[in-house]
Each structure stands twice: as C-alpha cells, then as structure tokens.
Amino acid sequence: MAVQVAVVGSGAEHVQRAEEVGRLLAERGCVVVTGGLGEVMAAAARGAKAAGGTTIGILPGEQRRGGNEWLDYEVVTGTGHARNLAVAASGDAVIAVGGAWGTLAEIAYASLLGRRVVILEPGPVVEGIPRARTPEEAVELALEILH
Amino acid sequence: MAVQVAVVGSGAEHVQRAEEVGRLLAERGCVVVTGGLGEVMAAAARGAKAAGGTTIGILPGEQRRGGNEWLDYEVVTGTGHARNLAVAASGDAVIAVGGAWGTLAEIAYASLLGRRVVILEPGPVVEGIPRARTPEEAVELALEILH
Amino acid sequence: MAVQVAVVGSGAEHVQRAEEVGRLLAERGCVVVTGGLGEVMAAAARGAKAAGGTTIGILPGEQRRGGNEWLDYEVVTGTGHARNLAVAASGDAVIAVGGAWGTLAEIAYASLLGRRVVILEPGPVVEGIPRARTPEEAVELALEILH
Amino acid sequence: MAVQVAVVGSGAEHVQRAEEVGRLLAERGCVVVTGGLGEVMAAAARGAKAAGGTTIGILPGEQRRGGNEWLDYEVVTGTGHARNLAVAASGDAVIAVGGAWGTLAEIAYASLLGRRVVILEPGPVVEGIPRARTPEEAVELALEILH
C-alpha cells in the first residue's frame, strides 16, 4: 500500500513551493492527499500529476464539482471544515505550506493523531513541530520516520 | 475523471453478489468507493481489484489500519458513522447490497444529495428507490443516467 | 439529568402534530432536541416552549443565526447533513413526524445506535420501527422503555 | 437568547482556573459550552453550576454516558475529534484554558469562523490571539465585543 502524504495550506504566494512538494512526493511514490480546492491544494496536486503521481482531494462540499482539475479521485465529505480532520488523518505524514486557521486545525489534528507533521518555511509557528527550509527538506523530514 | 460508484451494505450472506458488483464496475472503468471495512465492503473491493480496478475506502476510524486488504487508497475520516455521508456523497451513483441501519443511512443521504441509488435484491425496501435482481442489472441501472 | 427526546422530520403539513408532540414532551419534563431549522423542527420547539419546556437546536451551519426562534440553546455543528447523526444520537428516544430523506437518515442512525424510535403516522415506512397514530401515542411509545 | 461561551482546554493543572472561568461566565448570565469530558471541561461546568448557571456538553462519543456530572444538556455527536468544530462554533466567544492539540484545533476553528478567542495564561502561544492573565480578564476580553 502506497504511502499517503497530506499537503495542507493556503495562500497564493505559496503555490510554487506547494507544487514542488507535490512533485517531490510523487517522485518518491507517495500519494498526495489534499483538501481538494485551490492555491496550495491545487498546486500540490498539479505538481504530483506533473511527476506522474496520484492525487486525492477530500472536499468540504456535497458535490464532486468544485474539486481542482488535478485530482484523480474525489472524496466528497459534505462536512465543511470538519473535513480537515479527514485530510490530516489520511496522511501518513502531513506537510504544511503557508496556511491560515484551517491549516492550523489540520496541523493540530495531525499531531493529535500521531502523524508526522512538517511545516515548510515560512509558515505558522507551532511549538513542537519541525520546520523545513526547502521543499526537499520538508519531504525528507516527512518521510524519514515512515521508513 | 473516472466515474466513482459507492457500494454500500453489510451481511456475510451478500458477499458474493457484492464481489460481482465490484467486478462489473471495474470492468466498466468505474472507481469503487466503499466504507473500507469487511463483508460487503471488502467483497466489492476484492471484486474490483480482481478485474484490475481501483478502490477507495472511506474509514470511520482514526488510522489506516483497519481498512480491508483490497483498498488502493484510504481516507481516514475519524468521524465514525458520520462517514456514511462521505461514502454516499463520493459516489456518482450508489449500489446497496444487503445492509442494515448504516446502509439505510447511506441510501437516505445519497438520495438527499441527488445521487442515483439502486438496491440489489434482497435488500431494504425504501420507497422510491429502484431495485435490481442481479448484479448486472444493478450496475446497469446505476450507470444509465450517468452517460 | 432530564430525558432528551429528538423530534425529527419535515413538511409543512405536519407542523400541527409536531407542535403537539413538542408540547406533550415538555409536559412530561423532557428536553426537546431538534435540527433547529423550520417546519417540523420549529413546530416541535414552539410546542415545547408553549408548555414551559426546554429546547436545543443542533444546527447544520456555521452560525447561530439560522436557528428558529423557539430554541433555548443552539449547537452549531458546521457539518451540514452529518449533523443528523448528532440529532439522532442526542435523543434518548426519537420521534419522527413526516419527513423526507434527511429524516430517514436520522431514523437509521438512531436505530443503529440503539435509540428508541417512533414514527408518527403518516410518515415513512421503515421495517422494524413502531408507528403511532397520534402525538399522545408517539410520546407514550417513545418514553415507555425509558422508565 | 443567552450568550454561549465555549470553554476549551485540558490538563489537570488548569482545573482551578477553568472552574473560576465557568463560575464567572455563569454569573454574567452566559451558558457554558464544553466538550463534555474531564479536567478543564468538567471544571468549567462545575464552576458554572456552582454559580447557578447552565451547561452544555458536546460529546465525541455515541452515548450520553461519558459526559461529566455537571452537564445540564448533552449533545452526542458521534464524530470523535471532529466535534471540536461544533464546540468552537457553538460559542459566541471561546476561552482556552491550558490545553493540547485538541485545544489548538478548537482555537483554530473558532478563529476561522470569526469567533472571539481568548487564551488564559499559561496556554498555547498562537499568533493573533489575545491572552489573559486571570480568569476575570479572560471573561472580560471574551465578552467585551459581544455587548
């Protein structure tokens, strides 16, 4: 069973790094899981697809439409922001790229459930969560304890 | 984007038909979505994999372990029976095979969200939901309005 | 701790009976729990308040506004139709008055969790669920196993 | 309709302050909403009851039993840690007392939904969230924008 890594975050200024994270994860054979919407979520999926990877979007709404165009599979939760728990829980590891309050909820949930979490600089400061300076380092840190 | 069909239900006496439903869906190129656990859910996924298909399990618990062995991807919701909404919503169509109260919740949710629902005989009687006598007919009825 | 009874359902043609159910429950000292919105939900809460009872609305949205005016307390779930599980689970017993697909999901969930469920005529036909012809009988049947 | 304030947090070392927060909120006429379990949640409810207030517990499990003994009403969500969204959303304001990852998720969700959030010292450091040194100050800060 392939390793699943959730990429969480938001912010238009972070899409390039998110895309790079998605690409690197796909190159390592990881499935990229996201919240399925735009900006960081779309960029991570786009990067993964560019590298031939597989992408899953876990959507907050009640319909498949609304997911970005780089998703292979869409899980339609219908539970709004509560789907953040599913995004966090569905990653064997979680990488945060940028992000606001919703991302902080995902970081908290992933930590609560014992998932490895890595915050890519710049990003929210959360005590106890390791930080990476580059997409490469983020992917490295995320995967090192899974092997 | 591939058509996603949710197969819902339970009951050890229904696994053969569920496996056949999974196989037929995979042969038609559909992704098989289930609740990820045993009996009907496992059989549908097993059938889909036997035909070279793709399977997604939407799990009620907080960890990937617990999903059956025929899942390609696992969405870990952490929301218990509320994940039934996600299972129902993630299918462009939903096929019910056997089943008890949890299945009835999924049938209700799928109908509420406007998904095509088909009940394979024998199964719960729900007013307004079309019924199929064979796995072939169930798949036929499920897919006819999607084309 | 007071007995909590969930009143579920929908349909403008059922509000009179729902109001009567709410009134009778309040007279028996029960807290009335609903999904917090209109029609049957509003009527049950209105009936309970008219009899000096207490009402809780479990709302699908993300804000308190949107709840009907007869609620003493509002739980804001933010999880859309998944809040139906919370409505069903929060009743020691559940009475269905009219209703469509969402109500069927609540009946299914309540049964799954071992809650006493009663359907007030006319209402959806669900195998194994007792039916009542009058609000008095519905309340009687709902409460008899709790004493 | 009474103001509802959610008190979130955990940690046995914080119960005295949580109890004081609950007491002060009840004296101000606020309904105290919590996650319904032990430590900070139980203490806040206990404090509110000691001052004649009203308490609601929003439980993660599927049964009413499990809630602490100072709850007037129990909402049984059945959705595990996803109920943290409901706890956060059900407060017109949210006060965090101590706490670990689950509390951080609640702080994040409350902020996401535009609720006033106050962290009582000592507690997690979250950028942009005002901090209070005493229970009195926490209640003051929580309520000042609601009037």
Coordinates of C-alpha atoms in Angstrom, one line a residue:
Chain A
M1 CA 0.0 0.0 0.0
A2 CA 1.5 3.3 -1.1
V3 CA 2.4 5.9 1.5
Q4 CA -0.1 8.8 1.6
V5 CA 1.1 12.3 2.4
A6 CA -1.3 15.1 3.0
V7 CA -0.3 18.6 1.8
V8 CA -2.2 21.3 3.6
G9 CA -2.1 25.1 3.5
S10 CA -3.3 28.1 1.6
G11 CA -2.1 31.4 0.2
A12 CA -1.4 32.3 -3.4
E13 CA 2.2 33.2 -2.5
H14 CA 3.0 29.6 -1.6
V15 CA 1.9 27.8 -4.7
Q16 CA 5.3 27.4 -6.2
R17 CA 6.7 25.6 -3.2
A18 CA 3.5 23.6 -2.9
E19 CA 3.8 22.4 -6.5
E20 CA 7.4 21.4 -5.8
V21 CA 6.4 19.5 -2.7
G22 CA 3.7 17.7 -4.7
R23 CA 6.3 16.8 -7.4
L24 CA 8.8 15.5 -5.0
L25 CA 6.3 13.4 -3.2
A26 CA 5.1 11.8 -6.4
E27 CA 8.7 11.1 -7.4
R28 CA 9.1 9.2 -4.2
G29 CA 6.0 7.1 -4.9
C30 CA 3.7 8.8 -2.4
V31 CA 0.0 9.5 -3.0
V32 CA -0.7 13.2 -2.5
V33 CA -3.8 13.9 -0.4
T34 CA -5.2 17.4 -0.1
G35 CA -8.4 19.3 0.7
G36 CA -9.1 19.4 -3.0
L37 CA -9.6 23.1 -3.5
G38 CA -7.4 25.9 -4.8
E39 CA -4.0 27.6 -4.2
V40 CA -1.7 25.3 -2.2
M41 CA -4.1 22.4 -2.6
A42 CA -4.3 22.7 -6.3
A43 CA -0.6 23.4 -6.7
A44 CA 0.4 20.3 -4.7
A45 CA -1.9 18.1 -6.9
R46 CA -0.6 19.8 -10.1
G47 CA 3.0 19.1 -9.1
A48 CA 2.2 15.5 -8.3
K49 CA 0.4 14.9 -11.6
A50 CA 3.3 16.5 -13.5
A51 CA 5.5 13.8 -12.0
G52 CA 3.1 11.1 -12.8
G53 CA 1.8 10.7 -9.3
T54 CA -1.7 10.0 -7.9
T55 CA -3.8 12.6 -6.1
I56 CA -6.9 12.5 -3.9
G57 CA -9.0 15.5 -2.9
I58 CA -11.1 15.4 0.3
L59 CA -13.7 18.1 -0.4
P60 CA -15.8 20.0 2.1
G61 CA -18.9 20.4 -0.1
E62 CA -21.6 18.0 -1.2
Q63 CA -20.6 17.6 -4.9
R64 CA -17.6 16.5 -6.9
R65 CA -17.5 19.6 -8.9
G66 CA -15.6 22.2 -7.0
G67 CA -12.5 20.0 -6.8
N68 CA -9.5 21.3 -8.7
E69 CA -8.6 19.8 -12.1
W70 CA -5.5 17.8 -10.9
L71 CA -7.4 15.3 -8.8
D72 CA -7.6 11.7 -9.7
Y73 CA -10.1 10.8 -7.0
E74 CA -12.5 12.9 -5.0
V75 CA -13.9 12.2 -1.6
V76 CA -17.0 14.3 -1.1
T77 CA -17.4 14.7 2.7
G78 CA -20.3 17.2 3.0
T79 CA -19.0 18.2 6.4
G80 CA -17.4 21.6 5.7
H81 CA -14.3 22.5 7.8
A82 CA -14.7 19.2 9.7
R83 CA -13.2 17.6 6.6
N84 CA -9.9 19.0 7.8
L85 CA -9.7 16.1 10.3
A86 CA -10.1 13.7 7.4
V87 CA -7.3 15.4 5.4
A88 CA -5.0 15.3 8.4
A89 CA -5.8 11.8 9.3
S90 CA -5.5 10.4 5.8
G91 CA -1.8 11.3 5.6
D92 CA 0.8 9.0 7.0
A93 CA 2.7 12.3 7.2
V94 CA 1.5 15.9 6.7
I95 CA 3.3 18.8 5.1
A96 CA 2.0 22.4 5.8
V97 CA 2.8 25.0 3.1
G98 CA 1.7 28.5 4.1
G99 CA -1.8 28.4 5.5
A100 CA -4.2 30.2 7.8
W101 CA -6.6 29.0 10.5
G102 CA -7.8 25.9 8.6
T103 CA -4.2 24.8 8.2
L104 CA -3.6 25.2 11.9
A105 CA -6.6 23.0 12.6
E106 CA -5.1 20.4 10.3
I107 CA -1.6 20.6 11.9
A108 CA -3.3 20.2 15.3
Y109 CA -5.4 17.3 14.3
A110 CA -2.5 15.5 12.6
S111 CA -0.4 16.0 15.7
L112 CA -3.2 14.8 17.9
L113 CA -3.4 11.6 15.9
G114 CA 0.3 11.0 16.0
R115 CA 1.0 11.8 12.4
R116 CA 4.4 13.2 11.5
V117 CA 3.9 16.9 10.6
V118 CA 6.4 19.3 8.9
I119 CA 6.0 23.0 8.4
L120 CA 7.7 24.4 5.3
E121 CA 9.1 27.9 5.9
P122 CA 7.6 30.4 6.0
G123 CA 4.5 29.1 7.8
P124 CA 2.7 29.2 11.1
V125 CA 4.9 28.8 14.2
V126 CA 3.6 25.8 16.2
E127 CA 5.6 24.6 19.2
G128 CA 6.9 21.1 18.8
I129 CA 6.5 20.9 15.0
P130 CA 9.7 20.5 12.9
R131 CA 10.3 23.1 10.2
A132 CA 11.9 22.8 6.8
R133 CA 13.6 25.5 4.7
T134 CA 13.0 23.9 1.3
P135 CA 10.5 21.6 -0.3
E136 CA 13.3 18.9 -0.5
E137 CA 13.9 19.2 3.3
A138 CA 10.2 19.1 4.0
V139 CA 9.7 15.9 2.1
E140 CA 12.8 14.4 3.6
L141 CA 11.6 15.2 7.2
A142 CA 8.1 14.0 6.4
L143 CA 9.2 10.6 5.1
E144 CA 12.2 9.8 7.3
I145 CA 10.2 8.2 10.1
L146 CA 8.0 6.2 7.8
H147 CA 10.8 4.0 6.5
Chain B
M1 CA -12.2 12.0 -14.4
A2 CA -13.4 8.4 -13.8
V3 CA -16.9 7.7 -12.6
Q4 CA -17.0 6.8 -8.9
V5 CA -19.6 4.3 -7.7
A6 CA -20.1 3.7 -4.0
V7 CA -21.0 0.2 -3.0
V8 CA -22.7 0.1 0.4
G9 CA -24.1 -2.7 2.6
S10 CA -23.3 -5.4 5.0
G11 CA -24.1 -9.0 5.8
A12 CA -21.9 -12.1 5.2
E13 CA -24.6 -13.7 3.1
H14 CA -24.3 -10.9 0.5
V15 CA -20.6 -11.0 -0.2
Q16 CA -20.8 -13.0 -3.5
R17 CA -23.1 -10.5 -5.1
A18 CA -21.1 -7.6 -3.7
E19 CA -17.9 -9.1 -5.3
E20 CA -19.7 -9.4 -8.6
V21 CA -20.9 -5.8 -8.4
G22 CA -17.3 -4.7 -7.7
R23 CA -16.0 -6.7 -10.6
L24 CA -18.6 -5.4 -13.1
L25 CA -18.0 -1.8 -12.0
A26 CA -14.2 -2.2 -12.5
E27 CA -14.8 -3.7 -15.9
R28 CA -16.8 -0.6 -16.8
G29 CA -14.0 1.6 -15.8
C30 CA -15.6 2.8 -12.6
V31 CA -13.7 3.5 -9.3
V32 CA -15.2 1.6 -6.5
V33 CA -15.8 3.5 -3.3
T34 CA -16.8 1.8 0.0
G35 CA -16.7 2.3 3.7
G36 CA -13.5 0.3 3.7
L37 CA -14.3 -2.4 6.3
G38 CA -15.5 -6.0 6.0
E39 CA -18.2 -8.2 4.4
V40 CA -19.9 -6.3 1.5
M41 CA -17.3 -3.5 1.6
A42 CA -14.4 -5.9 1.4
A43 CA -16.1 -8.1 -1.2
A44 CA -16.8 -5.2 -3.5
A45 CA -13.2 -4.0 -3.3
R46 CA -11.9 -7.6 -3.9
G47 CA -14.1 -7.9 -7.0
A48 CA -12.9 -4.6 -8.3
K49 CA -9.3 -5.5 -7.8
A50 CA -9.7 -8.9 -9.4
A51 CA -10.8 -7.0 -12.5
G52 CA -7.9 -4.6 -12.4
G53 CA -10.0 -1.7 -11.0
T54 CA -9.3 1.0 -8.4
T55 CA -10.7 1.0 -4.9
I56 CA -11.0 3.7 -2.2
G57 CA -12.1 3.0 1.4
I58 CA -13.6 5.8 3.5
L59 CA -12.9 4.6 7.0
P60 CA -14.7 5.6 10.2
G61 CA -11.7 5.3 12.5
E62 CA -8.6 7.4 13.0
Q63 CA -6.0 5.1 11.5
R64 CA -5.4 3.5 8.1
R65 CA -5.0 0.0 9.6
G66 CA -8.5 -1.4 9.9
G67 CA -9.1 -1.0 6.2
N68 CA -9.5 -4.2 4.2
E69 CA -6.7 -5.5 2.1
W70 CA -8.2 -4.7 -1.3
L71 CA -8.1 -0.9 -0.9
D72 CA -5.8 1.2 -3.1
Y73 CA -6.4 4.3 -1.2
E74 CA -7.7 5.0 2.3
V75 CA -9.4 8.1 3.5
V76 CA -9.4 8.2 7.3
T77 CA -12.3 10.3 8.5
G78 CA -12.2 9.9 12.2
T79 CA -15.9 10.6 12.3
G80 CA -17.5 7.2 13.0
H81 CA -20.8 6.6 11.4
A82 CA -20.9 10.2 10.1
R83 CA -18.5 8.9 7.4
N84 CA -21.5 7.3 5.8
L85 CA -22.4 10.7 4.4
A86 CA -19.0 10.9 2.7
V87 CA -19.3 7.3 1.3
A88 CA -22.7 8.2 -0.1
A89 CA -21.7 11.6 -1.4
S90 CA -18.5 10.3 -3.0
G91 CA -20.4 8.0 -5.4
D92 CA -21.8 9.5 -8.7
A93 CA -24.1 6.5 -8.1
V94 CA -24.6 4.2 -5.2
I95 CA -25.4 0.5 -5.1
A96 CA -26.7 -1.1 -1.9
V97 CA -26.1 -4.8 -1.4
G98 CA -27.8 -6.2 1.7
G99 CA -27.2 -4.0 4.6
A100 CA -28.6 -2.8 7.9
W101 CA -29.2 0.6 9.6
G102 CA -25.9 2.1 8.4
T103 CA -26.8 1.2 4.9
L104 CA -30.2 2.8 5.2
A105 CA -28.4 6.0 6.3
E106 CA -26.2 5.8 3.2
I107 CA -29.2 5.3 0.9
A108 CA -31.0 8.2 2.6
Y109 CA -28.0 10.5 2.3
A110 CA -27.3 9.5 -1.3
S111 CA -30.9 10.2 -2.2
L112 CA -30.9 13.5 -0.3
L113 CA -27.9 14.6 -2.4
G114 CA -29.4 13.6 -5.7
R115 CA -27.3 10.6 -6.3
R116 CA -28.7 7.7 -8.3
V117 CA -29.3 4.8 -5.9
V118 CA -30.0 1.2 -6.7
I119 CA -30.9 -1.6 -4.2
L120 CA -29.8 -5.1 -5.2
E121 CA -32.3 -7.7 -4.2
P122 CA -32.7 -8.8 -1.5
G123 CA -32.2 -5.6 0.4
P124 CA -34.1 -3.0 2.4
V125 CA -37.3 -1.8 0.9
V126 CA -37.1 2.0 0.5
E127 CA -39.9 3.8 -1.3
G128 CA -38.8 5.5 -4.5
I129 CA -35.5 3.6 -4.9
P130 CA -35.2 1.3 -7.9
R131 CA -34.4 -2.3 -7.3
A132 CA -32.3 -4.8 -9.3
R133 CA -32.5 -8.5 -9.4
T134 CA -28.9 -9.2 -10.4
P135 CA -25.5 -7.5 -10.1
E136 CA -25.6 -6.9 -13.8
E137 CA -28.9 -5.1 -13.6
A138 CA -27.8 -3.1 -10.6
V139 CA -24.7 -1.8 -12.4
E140 CA -26.8 -1.1 -15.5
L141 CA -29.3 0.9 -13.5
A142 CA -26.7 2.7 -11.6
L143 CA -24.8 3.8 -14.6
E144 CA -27.5 4.5 -17.2
I145 CA -28.2 8.1 -16.0
L146 CA -24.6 9.0 -15.9
H147 CA -24.0 8.6 -19.6
Chain C
M1 CA -30.5 14.5 34.3
A2 CA -33.6 15.2 32.2
V3 CA -34.6 12.8 29.4
Q4 CA -33.8 14.3 26.0
V5 CA -36.1 13.4 23.1
A6 CA -35.2 14.3 19.5
V7 CA -38.1 15.3 17.2
V8 CA -37.1 14.9 13.6
G9 CA -39.0 15.4 10.3
S10 CA -40.0 17.9 7.8
G11 CA -43.0 19.0 5.8
A12 CA -45.3 22.0 6.3
E13 CA -48.4 19.7 6.5
H14 CA -47.0 18.1 9.7
V15 CA -46.4 21.1 11.8
Q16 CA -49.6 20.8 13.9
R17 CA -48.7 17.3 15.0
A18 CA -45.1 18.3 15.6
E19 CA -46.2 21.1 17.8
E20 CA -48.4 18.8 19.8
V21 CA -45.5 16.3 20.2
G22 CA -43.3 19.1 21.5
R23 CA -45.9 20.2 23.9
L24 CA -46.5 16.7 25.3
L25 CA -42.8 16.1 25.7
A26 CA -42.3 19.3 27.6
E27 CA -45.3 18.5 29.9
R28 CA -43.6 15.2 30.7
G29 CA -40.4 17.0 31.6
C30 CA -38.4 16.0 28.5
V31 CA -35.9 18.3 26.8
V32 CA -36.8 18.6 23.1
V33 CA -33.9 18.3 20.7
T34 CA -34.2 19.1 17.0
G35 CA -32.2 20.0 14.0
G36 CA -33.0 23.6 14.8
L37 CA -34.5 24.8 11.5
G38 CA -38.1 25.2 10.2
E39 CA -41.3 23.4 9.8
V40 CA -41.4 20.3 12.0
M41 CA -38.3 21.3 13.8
A42 CA -39.6 24.8 14.6
A43 CA -43.1 23.5 15.5
A44 CA -41.8 20.9 17.9
A45 CA -39.7 23.6 19.7
R46 CA -42.6 26.0 19.7
G47 CA -44.9 23.4 21.3
A48 CA -42.3 22.7 23.9
K49 CA -41.8 26.3 24.8
A50 CA -45.6 26.9 25.0
A51 CA -45.6 24.2 27.7
G52 CA -42.7 25.8 29.5
G53 CA -40.1 23.2 28.3
T54 CA -36.5 23.4 27.2
T55 CA -35.3 23.2 23.6
I56 CA -32.0 22.6 21.9
G57 CA -31.3 23.0 18.2
I58 CA -28.4 21.2 16.6
L59 CA -27.7 23.3 13.5
P60 CA -26.0 22.3 10.2
G61 CA -24.5 25.6 9.5
E62 CA -21.6 27.6 11.0
Q63 CA -23.5 30.4 12.8
R64 CA -26.2 30.6 15.5
R65 CA -28.4 32.8 13.4
G66 CA -30.5 30.5 11.2
G67 CA -31.9 28.6 14.2
N68 CA -35.6 29.1 14.7
E69 CA -36.9 31.5 17.4
W70 CA -38.0 28.8 19.9
L71 CA -34.6 27.5 20.7
D72 CA -33.1 27.9 24.2
Y73 CA -29.7 26.6 23.2
E74 CA -28.0 26.2 19.9
V75 CA -25.3 23.8 19.0
V76 CA -23.6 24.9 15.8
T77 CA -22.0 21.9 14.2
G78 CA -20.8 23.3 10.9
T79 CA -21.1 19.8 9.4
G80 CA -24.2 20.0 7.2
H81 CA -26.3 16.9 6.9
A82 CA -23.8 15.0 9.1
R83 CA -25.3 16.8 12.0
N84 CA -28.3 14.4 11.6
L85 CA -26.2 11.8 13.4
A86 CA -25.8 14.2 16.3
V87 CA -29.6 15.0 16.4
A88 CA -30.4 11.3 16.4
A89 CA -27.7 10.4 18.9
S90 CA -28.7 13.2 21.3
G91 CA -32.2 11.8 21.9
D92 CA -32.7 9.1 24.4
A93 CA -35.6 8.5 22.1
V94 CA -36.5 9.8 18.7
I95 CA -39.9 10.7 17.3
A96 CA -40.3 11.2 13.5
V97 CA -43.0 13.5 12.2
G98 CA -43.4 13.5 8.5
G99 CA -40.0 13.9 6.9
A100 CA -38.0 13.1 3.8
W101 CA -34.5 11.7 3.1
G102 CA -32.9 13.6 5.9
T103 CA -35.4 12.2 8.4
L104 CA -34.8 8.7 7.1
A105 CA -31.1 9.1 7.8
E106 CA -31.9 10.2 11.3
I107 CA -34.2 7.2 11.8
A108 CA -31.5 4.9 10.5
Y109 CA -28.8 6.5 12.7
A110 CA -31.0 6.4 15.8
S111 CA -31.8 2.7 15.3
L112 CA -28.1 2.0 14.6
L113 CA -27.2 3.5 18.0
G114 CA -30.0 1.6 19.8
R115 CA -32.2 4.6 20.4
R116 CA -36.0 4.0 20.7
V117 CA -37.6 5.4 17.5
V118 CA -41.3 6.0 16.9
I119 CA -42.8 7.1 13.6
L120 CA -45.9 9.2 13.9
E121 CA -48.5 8.5 11.1
P122 CA -48.3 9.4 8.3
G123 CA -44.6 9.0 7.9
P124 CA -42.0 6.9 6.1
V125 CA -42.5 3.2 6.3
V126 CA -39.4 1.6 7.8
E127 CA -39.3 -2.0 8.7
G128 CA -39.0 -2.7 12.4
I129 CA -39.9 0.8 13.6
P130 CA -43.1 1.1 15.7
R131 CA -45.7 3.6 14.5
A132 CA -48.1 5.8 16.4
R133 CA -51.4 7.2 15.2
T134 CA -51.5 10.2 17.5
P135 CA -49.0 12.6 19.1
E136 CA -50.1 11.1 22.5
E137 CA -49.3 7.6 21.4
A138 CA -46.0 8.6 19.8
V139 CA -44.8 10.2 23.1
E140 CA -46.2 7.2 25.1
L141 CA -44.3 4.7 22.9
A142 CA -41.1 6.8 22.9
L143 CA -41.0 7.1 26.7
E144 CA -42.2 3.7 27.8
I145 CA -38.9 2.0 27.6
L146 CA -37.0 4.8 29.3
H147 CA -38.8 4.4 32.6
Chain D
M1 CA -31.2 34.3 23.7
A2 CA -28.4 33.9 26.2
V3 CA -24.8 34.3 25.2
Q4 CA -23.0 31.0 24.8
V5 CA -19.3 30.8 25.7
A6 CA -17.2 27.7 24.9
V7 CA -14.5 26.8 27.4
V8 CA -11.9 24.6 25.8
G9 CA -8.7 23.0 27.1
S10 CA -7.2 20.2 29.0
G11 CA -4.7 19.4 31.8
A12 CA -5.3 18.6 35.4
E13 CA -3.1 21.6 36.5
H14 CA -5.6 24.0 35.0
V15 CA -8.8 22.9 36.6
Q16 CA -8.9 25.6 39.3
R17 CA -8.7 28.4 36.7
A18 CA -11.2 26.6 34.5
E19 CA -13.7 26.4 37.4
E20 CA -13.2 30.1 38.0
V21 CA -13.9 30.9 34.4
G22 CA -17.0 28.8 34.5
R23 CA -18.2 30.5 37.6
L24 CA -17.6 34.0 36.2
L25 CA -19.4 33.2 33.0
A26 CA -22.4 31.9 34.8
E27 CA -22.5 35.0 37.0
R28 CA -22.6 37.0 33.8
G29 CA -25.5 35.0 32.6
C30 CA -23.6 33.1 29.9
V31 CA -24.3 29.5 29.0
V32 CA -21.1 27.4 29.3
V33 CA -20.4 25.1 26.4
T34 CA -17.7 22.5 26.6
G35 CA -16.6 19.2 25.1
G36 CA -18.3 17.5 28.0
L37 CA -15.5 15.3 29.3
G38 CA -13.0 15.7 32.2
E39 CA -10.4 18.1 33.6
V40 CA -10.8 21.6 32.2
M41 CA -14.2 20.7 30.6
A42 CA -15.5 19.3 33.8
A43 CA -14.1 22.1 35.9
A44 CA -15.7 24.8 33.8
A45 CA -19.1 23.1 34.0
R46 CA -18.7 22.6 37.8
G47 CA -17.9 26.2 38.2
A48 CA -20.9 27.3 36.2
K49 CA -23.2 25.0 38.1
A50 CA -21.9 26.3 41.4
A51 CA -23.0 29.8 40.3
G52 CA -26.4 28.6 39.2
G53 CA -25.5 28.6 35.5
T54 CA -26.4 26.4 32.6
T55 CA -24.0 23.9 30.9
I56 CA -24.0 22.0 27.7
G57 CA -21.5 19.3 26.8
I58 CA -20.8 18.4 23.2
L59 CA -19.6 14.8 23.4
P60 CA -17.4 13.0 20.9
G61 CA -18.9 9.5 21.6
E62 CA -22.1 7.9 20.7
Q63 CA -23.8 7.8 24.1
R64 CA -24.8 10.3 26.8
R65 CA -23.0 8.4 29.5
G66 CA -19.4 9.6 29.4
G67 CA -20.3 13.2 29.9
N68 CA -19.2 14.7 33.2
E69 CA -21.8 15.1 36.0
W70 CA -22.1 18.9 35.8
L71 CA -23.8 19.0 32.4
D72 CA -27.4 20.1 32.1
Y73 CA -27.7 19.0 28.5
E74 CA -25.6 16.7 26.3
V75 CA -25.2 16.7 22.6
V76 CA -23.9 13.4 21.4
T77 CA -22.1 13.9 18.2
G78 CA -20.7 10.5 17.4
T79 CA -17.9 12.2 15.4
G80 CA -14.9 12.0 17.6
H81 CA -12.4 14.8 17.4
A82 CA -14.5 16.4 14.6
R83 CA -16.8 17.5 17.4
N84 CA -14.2 20.1 18.3
L85 CA -15.6 22.2 15.4
A86 CA -19.0 22.1 17.0
V87 CA -17.6 23.1 20.4
A88 CA -15.8 26.0 18.9
A89 CA -18.7 27.1 16.6
S90 CA -21.2 26.9 19.4
G91 CA -19.5 29.6 21.4
D92 CA -20.2 33.3 20.7
A93 CA -16.8 33.5 22.2
V94 CA -14.2 30.9 23.2
I95 CA -11.9 30.8 26.2
A96 CA -8.9 28.4 26.2
V97 CA -7.6 27.2 29.5
G98 CA -4.4 25.1 29.2
G99 CA -4.8 22.5 26.5
A100 CA -3.0 20.4 24.0
W101 CA -3.5 19.6 20.3
G102 CA -7.3 19.2 20.5
T103 CA -7.5 22.7 22.1
L104 CA -5.3 24.1 19.3
A105 CA -7.8 22.7 16.8
E106 CA -10.6 24.4 18.6
I107 CA -8.8 27.7 18.8
A108 CA -8.1 27.5 15.0
Y109 CA -11.7 26.6 14.2
A110 CA -13.1 29.3 16.4
S111 CA -10.8 31.9 14.7
L112 CA -11.7 30.6 11.3
L113 CA -15.3 31.1 12.0
G114 CA -14.8 34.6 13.3
R115 CA -15.4 33.9 17.0
R116 CA -13.7 35.9 19.7
V117 CA -11.0 33.7 21.2
V118 CA -9.0 34.4 24.4
I119 CA -6.2 32.3 25.8
L120 CA -5.8 32.2 29.6
E121 CA -2.2 32.1 30.7
P122 CA -0.4 29.8 30.7
G123 CA -1.6 28.3 27.4
P124 CA -0.5 27.7 23.8
V125 CA 1.0 30.6 22.0
V126 CA -1.0 31.3 18.9
E127 CA -0.2 34.4 16.9
G128 CA -3.0 36.9 16.8
I129 CA -5.0 35.5 19.7
P130 CA -5.3 37.8 22.8
R131 CA -4.1 36.5 26.1
A132 CA -5.4 37.0 29.6
R133 CA -3.6 36.7 32.9
T134 CA -6.5 35.9 35.1
P135 CA -9.9 34.2 34.7
E136 CA -11.5 37.7 35.3
E137 CA -9.5 39.2 32.4
A138 CA -10.3 36.2 30.2
V139 CA -14.0 36.6 30.7
E140 CA -13.8 40.3 30.3
L141 CA -11.9 40.0 27.0
A142 CA -14.2 37.3 25.7
L143 CA -17.4 39.3 26.4
E144 CA -16.3 42.8 25.6
I145 CA -17.0 42.6 21.8
L146 CA -20.4 40.9 22.3
H147 CA -22.0 43.8 24.0

